[in-house]
Amino acid sequence: MAYAGRTTPLEKRRIRWLAFDEAIEALDLAKSRRVLRSADRLISVPLRHHIRSAAARLAKRLVRAALALLPRRRPAAVGARRA
Protein backbone atom coordinates (compact mmCIF):
# COMPACT_ATOMS: atom_id res chain seq x y z
CA MET A 1 0.00 0.00 0.00
CA ALA A 2 1.25 3.46 -0.75
CA TYR A 3 0.21 6.96 0.27
CA ALA A 4 -1.23 8.79 -2.73
CA GLY A 5 -1.98 12.44 -2.05
CA ARG A 6 -3.01 14.69 0.77
CA THR A 7 -6.21 14.94 2.70
CA THR A 8 -7.46 17.10 5.49
CA PRO A 9 -8.03 15.29 8.77
CA LEU A 10 -11.62 15.09 9.98
CA GLU A 11 -12.39 16.34 13.47
CA LYS A 12 -8.74 17.10 14.21
CA ARG A 13 -7.74 13.45 13.80
CA ARG A 14 -4.18 12.54 12.97
CA ILE A 15 -3.59 10.63 9.78
CA ARG A 16 -0.71 8.18 9.89
CA TRP A 17 0.38 4.83 8.49
CA LEU A 18 0.83 2.06 11.05
CA ALA A 19 1.71 -1.61 11.00
CA PHE A 20 -1.22 -3.89 11.91
CA ASP A 21 -0.06 -4.50 15.50
CA GLU A 22 0.58 -0.79 16.05
CA ALA A 23 -2.86 0.07 14.64
CA ILE A 24 -4.58 -2.39 17.00
CA GLU A 25 -2.79 -0.79 19.95
CA ALA A 26 -3.60 2.75 18.75
CA LEU A 27 -7.35 2.14 18.49
CA ASP A 28 -9.27 2.93 21.63
CA LEU A 29 -12.63 1.33 20.76
CA ALA A 30 -13.10 -2.43 20.89
CA LYS A 31 -15.48 -2.23 17.92
CA SER A 32 -12.81 -0.50 15.81
CA ARG A 33 -10.31 -3.22 16.72
CA ARG A 34 -12.82 -5.90 15.67
CA VAL A 35 -13.37 -4.16 12.33
CA LEU A 36 -9.62 -3.96 11.73
CA ARG A 37 -9.14 -7.65 12.60
CA SER A 38 -12.02 -8.63 10.30
CA ALA A 39 -10.55 -6.61 7.45
CA ASP A 40 -7.14 -8.22 8.04
CA ARG A 41 -8.66 -11.72 7.90
CA LEU A 42 -10.57 -10.85 4.74
CA ILE A 43 -7.56 -9.61 2.83
CA SER A 44 -5.34 -12.39 4.18
CA VAL A 45 -7.45 -15.18 2.65
CA PRO A 46 -5.74 -16.48 -0.50
CA LEU A 47 -7.28 -15.13 -3.69
CA ARG A 48 -7.80 -18.60 -5.12
CA HIS A 49 -10.31 -19.33 -2.31
CA HIS A 50 -12.38 -16.31 -3.38
CA ILE A 51 -12.18 -17.37 -7.03
CA ARG A 52 -13.20 -20.93 -6.19
CA SER A 53 -16.15 -19.71 -4.12
CA ALA A 54 -17.29 -17.34 -6.87
CA ALA A 55 -16.96 -20.11 -9.47
CA ALA A 56 -19.03 -22.48 -7.31
CA ARG A 57 -21.78 -19.87 -6.89
CA LEU A 58 -21.80 -19.20 -10.64
CA ALA A 59 -21.97 -22.92 -11.43
CA LYS A 60 -24.92 -23.35 -9.07
CA ARG A 61 -26.79 -20.48 -10.73
CA LEU A 62 -26.08 -21.86 -14.20
CA VAL A 63 -27.37 -25.31 -13.24
CA ARG A 64 -30.53 -23.83 -11.74
CA ALA A 65 -31.10 -21.73 -14.87
CA ALA A 66 -30.56 -24.75 -17.13
CA LEU A 67 -32.96 -26.89 -15.08
CA ALA A 68 -35.57 -24.15 -15.22
CA LEU A 69 -35.47 -24.32 -19.04
CA LEU A 70 -36.16 -28.07 -19.17
CA PRO A 71 -39.76 -29.12 -19.81
CA ARG A 72 -41.45 -30.39 -16.69
CA ARG A 73 -42.70 -33.95 -16.64
CA ARG A 74 -46.26 -34.51 -15.65
CA PRO A 75 -46.83 -37.20 -13.05
CA ALA A 76 -48.10 -40.42 -14.58
CA ALA A 77 -51.70 -41.30 -13.83
CA VAL A 78 -52.24 -44.03 -11.27
CA GLY A 79 -52.59 -47.40 -12.97
CA ALA A 80 -51.27 -46.10 -16.30
CA ARG A 81 -49.14 -48.52 -18.28
CA ARG A 82 -45.69 -47.61 -19.41
CA ALA A 83 -44.87 -48.23 -23.05
Coordinates of C-alpha atoms in Angstrom, one line a residue:
M1 CA 0.0 0.0 0.0
A2 CA 1.3 3.5 -0.7
Y3 CA 0.2 7.0 0.3
A4 CA -1.2 8.8 -2.7
G5 CA -2.0 12.4 -2.0
R6 CA -3.0 14.7 0.8
T7 CA -6.2 14.9 2.7
T8 CA -7.5 17.1 5.5
P9 CA -8.0 15.3 8.8
L10 CA -11.6 15.1 10.0
E11 CA -12.4 16.3 13.5
K12 CA -8.7 17.1 14.2
R13 CA -7.7 13.5 13.8
R14 CA -4.2 12.5 13.0
I15 CA -3.6 10.6 9.8
R16 CA -0.7 8.2 9.9
W17 CA 0.4 4.8 8.5
L18 CA 0.8 2.1 11.1
A19 CA 1.7 -1.6 11.0
F20 CA -1.2 -3.9 11.9
D21 CA -0.1 -4.5 15.5
E22 CA 0.6 -0.8 16.1
A23 CA -2.9 0.1 14.6
I24 CA -4.6 -2.4 17.0
E25 CA -2.8 -0.8 19.9
A26 CA -3.6 2.8 18.8
L27 CA -7.3 2.1 18.5
D28 CA -9.3 2.9 21.6
L29 CA -12.6 1.3 20.8
A30 CA -13.1 -2.4 20.9
K31 CA -15.5 -2.2 17.9
S32 CA -12.8 -0.5 15.8
R33 CA -10.3 -3.2 16.7
R34 CA -12.8 -5.9 15.7
V35 CA -13.4 -4.2 12.3
L36 CA -9.6 -4.0 11.7
R37 CA -9.1 -7.6 12.6
S38 CA -12.0 -8.6 10.3
A39 CA -10.5 -6.6 7.5
D40 CA -7.1 -8.2 8.0
R41 CA -8.7 -11.7 7.9
L42 CA -10.6 -10.9 4.7
I43 CA -7.6 -9.6 2.8
S44 CA -5.3 -12.4 4.2
V45 CA -7.4 -15.2 2.6
P46 CA -5.7 -16.5 -0.5
L47 CA -7.3 -15.1 -3.7
R48 CA -7.8 -18.6 -5.1
H49 CA -10.3 -19.3 -2.3
H50 CA -12.4 -16.3 -3.4
I51 CA -12.2 -17.4 -7.0
R52 CA -13.2 -20.9 -6.2
S53 CA -16.1 -19.7 -4.1
A54 CA -17.3 -17.3 -6.9
A55 CA -17.0 -20.1 -9.5
A56 CA -19.0 -22.5 -7.3
R57 CA -21.8 -19.9 -6.9
L58 CA -21.8 -19.2 -10.6
A59 CA -22.0 -22.9 -11.4
K60 CA -24.9 -23.3 -9.1
R61 CA -26.8 -20.5 -10.7
L62 CA -26.1 -21.9 -14.2
V63 CA -27.4 -25.3 -13.2
R64 CA -30.5 -23.8 -11.7
A65 CA -31.1 -21.7 -14.9
A66 CA -30.6 -24.8 -17.1
L67 CA -33.0 -26.9 -15.1
A68 CA -35.6 -24.2 -15.2
L69 CA -35.5 -24.3 -19.0
L70 CA -36.2 -28.1 -19.2
P71 CA -39.8 -29.1 -19.8
R72 CA -41.5 -30.4 -16.7
R73 CA -42.7 -33.9 -16.6
R74 CA -46.3 -34.5 -15.7
P75 CA -46.8 -37.2 -13.1
A76 CA -48.1 -40.4 -14.6
A77 CA -51.7 -41.3 -13.8
V78 CA -52.2 -44.0 -11.3
G79 CA -52.6 -47.4 -13.0
A80 CA -51.3 -46.1 -16.3
R81 CA -49.1 -48.5 -18.3
R82 CA -45.7 -47.6 -19.4
A83 CA -44.9 -48.2 -23.0

